[in-house]
mmCIF file of C-alpha atoms in Angstrom:
data_model
loop_
_atom_site.group_PDB
_atom_site.id
_atom_site.type_symbol
_atom_site.label_atom_id
_atom_site.label_comp_id
_atom_site.label_asym_id
_atom_site.label_seq_id
_atom_site.Cartn_x
_atom_site.Cartn_y
_atom_site.Cartn_z
ATOM 1 C CA MET A 1 0.000 0.000 0.000
ATOM 2 C CA SER A 2 1.373 3.432 -0.912
ATOM 3 C CA LYS A 3 1.933 6.120 1.699
ATOM 4 C CA ARG A 4 -0.734 8.226 -0.023
ATOM 5 C CA THR A 5 -3.271 5.407 0.156
ATOM 6 C CA LEU A 6 -2.435 4.748 3.804
ATOM 7 C CA LEU A 7 -2.898 8.376 4.778
ATOM 8 C CA VAL A 8 -6.145 8.807 2.881
ATOM 9 C CA SER A 9 -7.579 5.611 4.357
ATOM 10 C CA PHE A 10 -6.500 6.671 7.826
ATOM 11 C CA ALA A 11 -8.750 9.752 7.746
ATOM 12 C CA THR A 12 -11.779 10.488 5.601
ATOM 13 C CA LEU A 13 -13.618 13.732 5.271
ATOM 14 C CA ALA A 14 -17.311 13.345 6.102
ATOM 15 C CA ALA A 15 -20.225 15.750 5.785
ATOM 16 C CA PHE A 16 -22.328 16.836 8.740
ATOM 17 C CA THR A 17 -25.590 14.824 8.756
ATOM 18 C CA ALA A 18 -27.266 15.087 12.146
ATOM 19 C CA SER A 19 -31.036 14.702 12.408
ATOM 20 C CA GLY A 20 -33.179 16.703 14.776
ATOM 21 C CA ALA A 21 -34.278 13.467 16.453
ATOM 22 C CA SER A 22 -30.767 12.629 17.629
ATOM 23 C CA ALA A 23 -29.475 16.090 18.483
ATOM 24 C CA GLN A 24 -30.036 17.960 21.694
ATOM 25 C CA ARG A 25 -30.296 21.677 22.386
ATOM 26 C CA ASN A 26 -28.144 23.825 20.052
ATOM 27 C CA ALA A 27 -26.627 20.695 18.498
ATOM 28 C CA ALA A 28 -27.362 22.031 14.999
ATOM 29 C CA SER A 29 -24.364 24.331 15.494
ATOM 30 C CA LEU A 30 -22.024 21.347 15.832
ATOM 31 C CA SER A 31 -20.506 20.114 12.572
ATOM 32 C CA GLN A 32 -18.243 17.169 11.902
ATOM 33 C CA VAL A 33 -14.989 18.218 10.270
ATOM 34 C CA VAL A 34 -13.042 14.957 9.890
ATOM 35 C CA ARG A 35 -13.438 11.331 10.964
ATOM 36 C CA PHE A 36 -10.393 9.242 11.882
ATOM 37 C CA ASN A 37 -9.773 5.514 11.911
ATOM 38 C CA HIS A 38 -7.787 5.733 15.150
ATOM 39 C CA GLN A 39 -8.227 7.396 18.516
ATOM 40 C CA ALA A 40 -7.469 11.109 18.366
ATOM 41 C CA THR A 41 -7.115 13.291 21.454
ATOM 42 C CA GLY A 42 -5.408 16.598 20.657
ATOM 43 C CA VAL A 43 -6.179 19.240 18.050
ATOM 44 C CA ALA A 44 -4.395 22.462 17.133
ATOM 45 C CA VAL A 45 -5.374 25.230 14.728
ATOM 46 C CA THR A 46 -2.866 27.908 13.767
ATOM 47 C CA ALA A 47 -3.410 31.598 13.066
ATOM 48 C CA ASP A 48 -3.385 30.928 9.322
ATOM 49 C CA GLY A 49 -5.925 28.091 9.605
ATOM 50 C CA ARG A 50 -3.677 25.027 9.409
ATOM 51 C CA ARG A 51 -5.135 22.109 11.392
ATOM 52 C CA PHE A 52 -3.226 19.414 13.255
ATOM 53 C CA VAL A 53 -4.270 16.372 15.286
ATOM 54 C CA ASN A 54 -2.515 13.756 17.371
ATOM 55 C CA PHE A 55 -3.082 10.071 18.082
ATOM 56 C CA PRO A 56 -1.852 8.632 21.420
ATOM 57 C CA ARG A 57 -0.604 5.063 21.640
ATOM 58 C CA TRP A 58 -3.102 4.016 24.312
ATOM 59 C CA THR A 59 -4.896 0.898 23.163
ATOM 60 C CA ASP A 60 -3.337 0.292 19.768
ATOM 61 C CA ASP A 61 -0.124 1.053 17.915
ATOM 62 C CA ALA A 62 -1.333 3.988 15.813
ATOM 63 C CA PRO A 63 0.557 4.332 12.514
ATOM 64 C CA ILE A 64 0.979 8.080 13.050
ATOM 65 C CA SER A 65 1.381 10.318 16.107
ATOM 66 C CA VAL A 66 1.142 13.918 14.877
ATOM 67 C CA ALA A 67 -0.423 14.877 11.575
ATOM 68 C CA GLU A 68 -1.503 17.902 9.623
ATOM 69 C CA VAL A 69 -5.057 17.587 8.338
ATOM 70 C CA MET A 70 -4.999 18.490 4.667
ATOM 71 C CA LYS A 71 -7.870 20.176 2.823
ATOM 72 C CA ASP A 72 -9.062 16.867 1.372
ATOM 73 C CA GLY A 73 -9.181 15.287 4.839
ATOM 74 C CA SER A 74 -6.036 13.194 4.419
ATOM 75 C CA LEU A 75 -3.249 13.226 6.991
ATOM 76 C CA ARG A 76 0.364 14.253 6.494
ATOM 77 C CA PRO A 77 2.865 13.084 9.140
ATOM 78 C CA TYR A 78 4.227 16.157 10.875
ATOM 79 C CA PRO A 79 6.921 17.409 10.924
ATOM 80 C CA ASP A 80 7.975 14.360 8.899
ATOM 81 C CA ALA A 81 7.691 10.588 8.676
ATOM 82 C CA ASN A 82 10.836 9.969 10.721
ATOM 83 C CA TRP A 83 9.514 11.707 13.837
ATOM 84 C CA ASN A 84 6.409 9.509 13.491
ATOM 85 C CA ALA A 85 8.303 6.264 12.849
ATOM 86 C CA TRP A 86 8.431 4.941 16.438
ATOM 87 C CA ARG A 87 6.260 1.903 17.139
ATOM 88 C CA ASN A 88 5.765 -0.307 20.158
ATOM 89 C CA ASP A 89 7.364 -3.192 18.294
ATOM 90 C CA LYS A 90 10.376 -0.985 17.443
ATOM 91 C CA ALA A 91 10.928 0.196 20.991
ATOM 92 C CA ASN A 92 14.469 -1.178 21.030
ATOM 93 C CA GLU A 93 15.337 0.105 17.562
ATOM 94 C CA LEU A 94 14.522 3.812 17.541
ATOM 95 C CA PRO A 95 15.652 6.301 20.204
ATOM 96 C CA VAL A 96 12.792 7.723 22.239
ATOM 97 C CA GLU A 97 14.570 11.064 22.609
ATOM 98 C CA ASN A 98 13.970 12.110 18.993
ATOM 99 C CA HIS A 99 10.834 10.214 18.051
ATOM 100 C CA PHE A 100 7.215 10.634 19.121
ATOM 101 C CA VAL A 101 6.350 7.857 21.598
ATOM 102 C CA CYS A 102 2.855 8.528 22.982
ATOM 103 C CA ILE A 103 1.569 11.982 22.118
ATOM 104 C CA GLN A 104 -1.186 13.410 24.302
ATOM 105 C CA SER A 105 -1.624 16.972 23.075
ATOM 106 C CA ILE A 106 -0.463 19.572 20.548
ATOM 107 C CA VAL A 107 -0.766 23.329 21.073
ATOM 108 C CA PRO A 108 0.356 26.331 18.999
ATOM 109 C CA ASP A 109 1.985 29.120 20.997
ATOM 110 C CA GLY A 110 0.781 31.956 18.776
ATOM 111 C CA LYS A 111 4.387 32.786 17.981
ATOM 112 C CA GLY A 112 4.847 30.549 14.960
ATOM 113 C CA ASN A 113 5.476 27.248 16.733
ATOM 114 C CA LEU A 114 3.592 24.021 17.375
ATOM 115 C CA TRP A 115 4.375 22.349 20.699
ATOM 116 C CA VAL A 116 3.958 18.586 21.088
ATOM 117 C CA VAL A 117 3.513 17.043 24.561
ATOM 118 C CA ASP A 118 4.944 13.522 24.772
ATOM 119 C CA PRO A 119 4.323 11.778 28.143
ATOM 120 C CA GLY A 120 6.467 8.892 26.900
ATOM 121 C CA ALA A 121 4.100 6.318 28.414
ATOM 122 C CA PRO A 122 2.523 3.991 25.814
ATOM 123 C CA GLY A 123 -0.761 2.566 27.003
ATOM 124 C CA ASN A 124 -0.870 5.343 29.611
ATOM 125 C CA GLU A 125 1.269 3.078 31.757
ATOM 126 C CA LYS A 126 5.009 2.915 32.472
ATOM 127 C CA ILE A 127 7.186 5.824 31.334
ATOM 128 C CA LEU A 128 10.003 4.813 29.020
ATOM 129 C CA PRO A 129 13.320 6.283 30.249
ATOM 130 C CA GLY A 130 14.172 9.434 28.337
ATOM 131 C CA ALA A 131 10.846 9.586 26.523
ATOM 132 C CA PRO A 132 8.956 12.416 28.332
ATOM 133 C CA LYS A 133 9.559 15.656 26.440
ATOM 134 C CA LEU A 134 8.263 18.786 24.816
ATOM 135 C CA VAL A 135 8.893 19.116 21.106
ATOM 136 C CA LYS A 136 8.838 22.596 19.583
ATOM 137 C CA ILE A 137 8.320 22.721 15.811
ATOM 138 C CA ASP A 138 8.784 25.903 13.783
ATOM 139 C CA LEU A 139 5.709 25.977 11.540
ATOM 140 C CA LYS A 140 7.555 27.710 8.695
ATOM 141 C CA THR A 141 10.787 25.719 8.611
ATOM 142 C CA ASN A 142 9.727 22.488 10.425
ATOM 143 C CA ARG A 143 12.870 22.885 12.511
ATOM 144 C CA VAL A 144 12.605 20.908 15.757
ATOM 145 C CA LYS A 145 13.788 21.664 19.287
ATOM 146 C CA VAL A 146 13.425 19.087 22.068
ATOM 147 C CA ILE A 147 13.093 19.934 25.758
ATOM 148 C CA PRO A 148 13.455 16.758 27.842
ATOM 149 C CA VAL A 149 11.400 16.515 31.022
ATOM 150 C CA PRO A 150 13.754 14.797 33.494
ATOM 151 C CA GLU A 151 12.820 11.849 35.686
ATOM 152 C CA ASN A 152 12.779 13.976 38.865
ATOM 153 C CA VAL A 153 9.973 16.026 37.274
ATOM 154 C CA ALA A 154 8.246 13.398 35.109
ATOM 155 C CA LEU A 155 8.104 10.903 37.964
ATOM 156 C CA GLN A 156 7.218 7.289 37.252
ATOM 157 C CA GLY A 157 3.417 7.471 37.240
ATOM 158 C CA THR A 158 3.393 10.978 35.772
ATOM 159 C CA TYR A 159 1.351 11.570 32.633
ATOM 160 C CA LEU A 160 2.083 14.866 30.892
ATOM 161 C CA ASN A 161 -1.320 15.944 29.641
ATOM 162 C CA ASP A 162 -1.793 19.436 28.204
ATOM 163 C CA ILE A 163 0.133 22.705 28.035
ATOM 164 C CA ARG A 164 -0.524 26.450 28.049
ATOM 165 C CA PHE A 165 1.943 29.315 27.620
ATOM 166 C CA SER A 166 2.699 32.578 29.367
ATOM 167 C CA SER A 167 1.847 35.687 27.385
ATOM 168 C CA ASP A 168 5.535 36.346 26.664
ATOM 169 C CA GLY A 169 6.014 32.770 25.456
ATOM 170 C CA ARG A 170 8.806 32.032 27.918
ATOM 171 C CA MET A 171 6.998 29.659 30.293
ATOM 172 C CA GLY A 172 4.924 26.539 29.755
ATOM 173 C CA TYR A 173 2.421 25.083 32.230
ATOM 174 C CA ILE A 174 1.599 21.374 31.935
ATOM 175 C CA THR A 175 -0.958 19.326 33.844
ATOM 176 C CA ASP A 176 0.204 16.002 35.286
ATOM 177 C CA SER A 177 -2.865 13.768 35.215
ATOM 178 C CA GLY A 178 -1.043 10.708 36.541
ATOM 179 C CA THR A 179 -0.998 9.040 39.922
ATOM 180 C CA ARG A 180 0.391 12.129 41.689
ATOM 181 C CA GLY A 181 -1.155 15.197 40.117
ATOM 182 C CA ALA A 182 0.695 18.484 39.772
ATOM 183 C CA ILE A 183 1.293 21.477 37.559
ATOM 184 C CA ILE A 184 4.646 21.102 35.820
ATOM 185 C CA VAL A 185 6.294 24.400 34.938
ATOM 186 C CA VAL A 186 8.886 24.622 32.163
ATOM 187 C CA ASP A 187 11.240 27.501 31.419
ATOM 188 C CA LEU A 188 11.110 27.250 27.639
ATOM 189 C CA ASP A 189 14.330 29.218 27.184
ATOM 190 C CA SER A 190 16.578 27.255 29.542
ATOM 191 C CA GLY A 191 14.668 23.961 29.453
ATOM 192 C CA ALA A 192 14.537 23.788 33.266
ATOM 193 C CA SER A 193 11.341 22.349 34.750
ATOM 194 C CA TRP A 194 9.811 21.824 38.177
ATOM 195 C CA ARG A 195 6.676 20.531 39.888
ATOM 196 C CA ALA A 196 4.183 22.892 41.534
ATOM 197 C CA LEU A 197 1.137 22.027 43.669
ATOM 198 C CA ASP A 198 2.580 18.517 43.732
ATOM 199 C CA GLY A 199 0.057 16.345 45.556
ATOM 200 C CA HIS A 200 -2.138 19.330 46.491
ATOM 201 C CA ALA A 201 -5.868 18.575 46.748
ATOM 202 C CA SER A 202 -6.650 20.810 43.760
ATOM 203 C CA THR A 203 -4.522 18.706 41.408
ATOM 204 C CA GLN A 204 -5.699 15.310 42.681
ATOM 205 C CA VAL A 205 -8.412 12.825 41.799
ATOM 206 C CA ASP A 206 -11.606 13.539 43.751
ATOM 207 C CA LYS A 207 -12.428 10.124 45.188
ATOM 208 C CA THR A 208 -16.031 11.154 45.835
ATOM 209 C CA VAL A 209 -16.661 11.435 42.075
ATOM 210 C CA THR A 210 -18.033 8.552 40.007
ATOM 211 C CA VAL A 211 -17.628 8.793 36.244
ATOM 212 C CA THR A 212 -20.885 7.784 34.597
ATOM 213 C CA MET A 213 -22.099 7.191 31.063
ATOM 214 C CA ASN A 214 -25.828 7.138 30.332
ATOM 215 C CA GLY A 215 -26.406 7.151 34.073
ATOM 216 C CA GLN A 216 -24.258 4.058 34.702
ATOM 217 C CA PRO A 217 -20.785 3.984 36.289
ATOM 218 C CA LEU A 218 -18.018 3.649 33.709
ATOM 219 C CA ARG A 219 -15.849 0.746 34.852
ATOM 220 C CA ARG A 220 -13.054 -1.438 33.580
ATOM 221 C CA PRO A 221 -13.532 -5.200 33.809
ATOM 222 C CA ASP A 222 -11.664 -5.186 37.136
ATOM 223 C CA GLY A 223 -14.032 -2.554 38.522
ATOM 224 C CA ARG A 224 -11.750 0.473 38.196
ATOM 225 C CA GLN A 225 -13.201 3.725 36.940
ATOM 226 C CA PRO A 226 -11.232 6.443 35.098
ATOM 227 C CA MET A 227 -8.916 8.014 37.679
ATOM 228 C CA PHE A 228 -7.149 11.030 36.169
ATOM 229 C CA ALA A 229 -5.765 13.909 38.200
ATOM 230 C CA SER A 230 -5.183 17.491 36.940
ATOM 231 C CA ASP A 231 -6.060 17.334 33.269
ATOM 232 C CA GLY A 232 -7.834 20.254 31.607
ATOM 233 C CA ILE A 233 -5.895 23.529 31.619
ATOM 234 C CA ALA A 234 -6.468 27.055 30.339
ATOM 235 C CA ILE A 235 -4.852 30.443 30.789
ATOM 236 C CA SER A 236 -6.414 33.885 30.849
ATOM 237 C CA ASN A 237 -5.756 36.066 27.826
ATOM 238 C CA ASP A 238 -3.569 38.397 29.889
ATOM 239 C CA GLY A 239 -1.536 35.386 31.063
ATOM 240 C CA ARG A 240 -2.042 36.145 34.738
ATOM 241 C CA THR A 241 -4.377 33.325 35.761
ATOM 242 C CA LEU A 242 -4.122 29.587 35.180
ATOM 243 C CA TYR A 243 -7.270 27.429 35.329
ATOM 244 C CA TYR A 244 -7.180 23.666 35.820
ATOM 245 C CA GLN A 245 -9.240 20.690 36.938
ATOM 246 C CA ALA A 246 -8.846 17.002 37.641
ATOM 247 C CA LEU A 247 -10.718 14.928 35.071
ATOM 248 C CA THR A 248 -12.087 12.763 37.880
ATOM 249 C CA GLY A 249 -13.251 15.823 39.736
ATOM 250 C CA LYS A 250 -16.033 18.341 40.182
ATOM 251 C CA THR A 251 -14.196 21.563 40.971
ATOM 252 C CA LEU A 252 -12.577 24.113 38.678
ATOM 253 C CA TYR A 253 -9.575 25.840 40.257
ATOM 254 C CA SER A 254 -7.287 28.753 39.457
ATOM 255 C CA ILE A 255 -3.988 30.218 40.568
ATOM 256 C CA GLU A 256 -1.998 33.301 39.602
ATOM 257 C CA THR A 257 0.792 32.309 37.246
ATOM 258 C CA ARG A 258 3.331 34.476 39.110
ATOM 259 C CA LEU A 259 3.015 32.060 42.023
ATOM 260 C CA LEU A 260 4.201 29.168 39.862
ATOM 261 C CA ALA A 261 7.679 30.696 39.543
ATOM 262 C CA ARG A 262 10.490 28.465 40.750
ATOM 263 C CA GLY A 263 11.407 30.482 43.840
ATOM 264 C CA VAL A 264 7.912 30.503 45.354
ATOM 265 C CA GLU A 265 7.330 28.243 48.345
ATOM 266 C CA ASP A 266 4.686 25.597 47.683
ATOM 267 C CA ALA A 267 2.890 26.527 50.908
ATOM 268 C CA GLN A 268 2.355 30.008 49.460
ATOM 269 C CA ARG A 269 1.015 28.519 46.244
ATOM 270 C CA GLN A 270 -1.341 26.207 48.066
ATOM 271 C CA SER A 271 -2.855 29.012 50.116
ATOM 272 C CA ALA A 272 -3.443 31.027 46.932
ATOM 273 C CA VAL A 273 -5.419 28.366 45.030
ATOM 274 C CA LYS A 274 -8.950 29.596 44.331
ATOM 275 C CA THR A 275 -12.148 27.657 43.694
ATOM 276 C CA VAL A 276 -13.667 29.089 40.518
ATOM 277 C CA ALA A 277 -16.777 26.954 40.158
ATOM 278 C CA GLN A 278 -18.347 23.627 40.967
ATOM 279 C CA SER A 279 -18.339 21.696 37.723
ATOM 280 C CA GLN A 280 -18.507 18.050 36.652
ATOM 281 C CA VAL A 281 -16.223 15.412 35.191
ATOM 282 C CA ALA A 282 -14.252 17.462 32.661
ATOM 283 C CA ASP A 283 -11.470 16.766 30.201
ATOM 284 C CA GLY A 284 -10.561 19.789 28.060
ATOM 285 C CA LEU A 285 -10.530 23.485 28.984
ATOM 286 C CA TRP A 286 -10.160 26.378 26.579
ATOM 287 C CA MET A 287 -10.007 30.153 27.037
ATOM 288 C CA SER A 288 -11.303 31.688 23.818
ATOM 289 C CA LYS A 289 -9.978 34.890 22.271
ATOM 290 C CA ALA A 290 -13.243 36.459 23.401
ATOM 291 C CA GLY A 291 -12.393 35.588 27.008
ATOM 292 C CA VAL A 292 -14.908 32.757 27.439
ATOM 293 C CA LEU A 293 -13.761 29.645 29.307
ATOM 294 C CA TYR A 294 -15.120 26.465 27.675
ATOM 295 C CA VAL A 295 -15.201 23.082 29.438
ATOM 296 C CA THR A 296 -15.918 19.640 27.991
ATOM 297 C CA SER A 297 -18.412 17.412 29.797
ATOM 298 C CA PRO A 298 -17.950 13.786 28.696
ATOM 299 C CA THR A 299 -20.640 12.229 30.882
ATOM 300 C CA ASP A 300 -23.497 14.128 29.207
ATOM 301 C CA PHE A 301 -21.957 14.588 25.730
ATOM 302 C CA SER A 302 -21.813 18.347 26.073
ATOM 303 C CA ILE A 303 -19.778 21.523 25.950
ATOM 304 C CA LYS A 304 -20.196 24.050 28.743
ATOM 305 C CA ARG A 305 -18.863 27.523 29.458
ATOM 306 C CA LEU A 306 -18.112 29.438 32.614
ATOM 307 C CA LYS A 307 -20.687 32.080 33.477
ATOM 308 C CA GLY A 308 -20.029 33.800 36.753
ATOM 309 C CA ALA A 309 -19.393 31.101 39.343
ATOM 310 C CA SER A 310 -21.217 28.319 37.496
ATOM 311 C CA LEU A 311 -21.205 26.463 34.194
ATOM 312 C CA GLU A 312 -23.928 26.668 31.561
ATOM 313 C CA THR A 313 -24.474 24.275 28.675
ATOM 314 C CA VAL A 314 -23.472 25.544 25.228
ATOM 315 C CA LEU A 315 -24.503 22.439 23.284
ATOM 316 C CA THR A 316 -25.245 18.777 23.762
ATOM 317 C CA ASP A 317 -24.919 16.164 21.048
ATOM 318 C CA PRO A 318 -24.742 12.347 21.347
ATOM 319 C CA ARG A 319 -21.959 12.320 18.739
ATOM 320 C CA LEU A 320 -19.674 13.945 21.315
ATOM 321 C CA ARG A 321 -18.512 10.631 22.693
ATOM 322 C CA TRP A 322 -16.014 11.905 25.213
ATOM 323 C CA PRO A 323 -15.352 15.499 24.083
ATOM 324 C CA ASP A 324 -11.665 15.797 24.773
ATOM 325 C CA THR A 325 -9.552 18.730 23.603
ATOM 326 C CA PHE A 326 -10.277 22.210 22.222
ATOM 327 C CA ALA A 327 -8.652 24.533 19.713
ATOM 328 C CA GLU A 328 -9.774 27.803 18.157
ATOM 329 C CA GLY A 329 -9.622 28.758 14.505
ATOM 330 C CA PRO A 330 -8.852 32.216 13.104
ATOM 331 C CA ASP A 331 -12.537 32.600 12.212
ATOM 332 C CA GLY A 332 -13.600 32.096 15.842
ATOM 333 C CA ARG A 333 -14.842 28.531 15.373
ATOM 334 C CA ILE A 334 -14.074 26.248 18.313
ATOM 335 C CA TYR A 335 -12.792 22.771 17.431
ATOM 336 C CA VAL A 336 -13.168 19.778 19.738
ATOM 337 C CA THR A 337 -12.084 16.160 19.417
ATOM 338 C CA ALA A 338 -14.306 13.260 20.460
ATOM 339 C CA SER A 339 -11.874 10.616 21.700
ATOM 340 C CA HIS A 340 -14.407 7.837 22.491
ATOM 341 C CA ILE A 341 -12.593 6.749 25.657
ATOM 342 C CA GLN A 342 -15.679 4.786 26.768
ATOM 343 C CA ASP A 343 -15.493 2.754 23.537
ATOM 344 C CA THR A 344 -11.897 1.559 23.984
ATOM 345 C CA GLN A 345 -10.703 -1.858 25.070
ATOM 346 C CA TRP A 346 -10.200 -0.395 28.550
ATOM 347 C CA PHE A 347 -13.962 -0.330 29.092
ATOM 348 C CA LYS A 348 -15.305 -2.590 26.333
ATOM 349 C CA PRO A 349 -13.497 -5.935 26.358
ATOM 350 C CA GLY A 350 -13.418 -7.357 22.876
ATOM 351 C CA ALA A 351 -13.633 -3.954 21.211
ATOM 352 C CA PRO A 352 -11.342 -3.606 18.175
ATOM 353 C CA PRO A 353 -7.958 -2.051 18.909
ATOM 354 C CA SER A 354 -8.671 0.749 16.456
ATOM 355 C CA ILE A 355 -11.743 2.891 17.024
ATOM 356 C CA ARG A 356 -13.178 5.621 14.850
ATOM 357 C CA THR A 357 -13.084 9.101 16.346
ATOM 358 C CA GLU A 358 -13.990 12.565 15.105
ATOM 359 C CA LEU A 359 -13.084 16.215 15.036
ATOM 360 C CA PHE A 360 -16.013 18.609 15.387
ATOM 361 C CA ALA A 361 -16.392 22.378 15.309
ATOM 362 C CA PHE A 362 -18.980 24.930 16.397
ATOM 363 C CA LYS A 363 -19.419 28.667 16.118
ATOM 364 C CA PRO A 364 -20.022 30.209 19.545
ATOM 365 C CA SER A 365 -23.094 32.357 19.961
ATOM 366 C CA ARG A 366 -22.460 35.883 21.088
#
């Protein structure tokens, strides 16, 4: 099979065909952009409208990790095929330091670069030594810079999840959704990184929360439910406030970014954490250019937004099977992936290793 055939078969462009009988309130504003033959989590849209997606190696060995979505719906390995060449069955052949291992998210910094977050933990399990990293790709030249996240920051059990940037582009803030939640701060100039709010209640799994689907607890065959610590993350447009939430949680928190600087005592940080709103199980957060904070709600197939000290529903649609990650286009459209976590082998024994997932978009109402 040719590379072209493989890429076209891996993603197909599909038209939006939702009926009023299956859609909920405001669902007519949700349109399907692309359907994928593998599980997608992250999406990025640049200032000039280029679209990128990523495929984590969670339940199958995806043939691509980071891709640009072309106009015809096909996928182009990005920045090139070599960076995407690592496979589980080649783990001893290709160095993890300069190949994508298990990509969780991709985010443009608004300064001409795409940043790729690699937790380095295939199957969302054990970290491979040397694999956790940030990869900065110049969108014009495709030149790559790697910032390793050392083992005293990416602890065994850490899962680097999503990243946001300071307004000057010098600092990155990453959620650790693993067994010991934290906010990981990275000096993008020097490459130094450190853990903040490590083990603090605001970054941890809320053990009082049960993740449900269609009113029933979502469980693995051994009875475990999804247990993910600090996951969704957003930053205010002035760069002064960071928002975050545990996926297995019900509280949206914030902290001033100045308090995440390396020299600040963690006790000072902890006392400055604010409760923003009571929410629900949430995966992705996004602060729009208009200053609206959007939150995904996987358990009721919806997108919500922060209004005052509470969340209101923007749209609900049964096609949003686990709305995962947001991005915003230059035209103001908000993109969101549906990663179908409830349909994976984790929760459906006997399910095929490859599942079809989608990228959707909606135009926010003013």
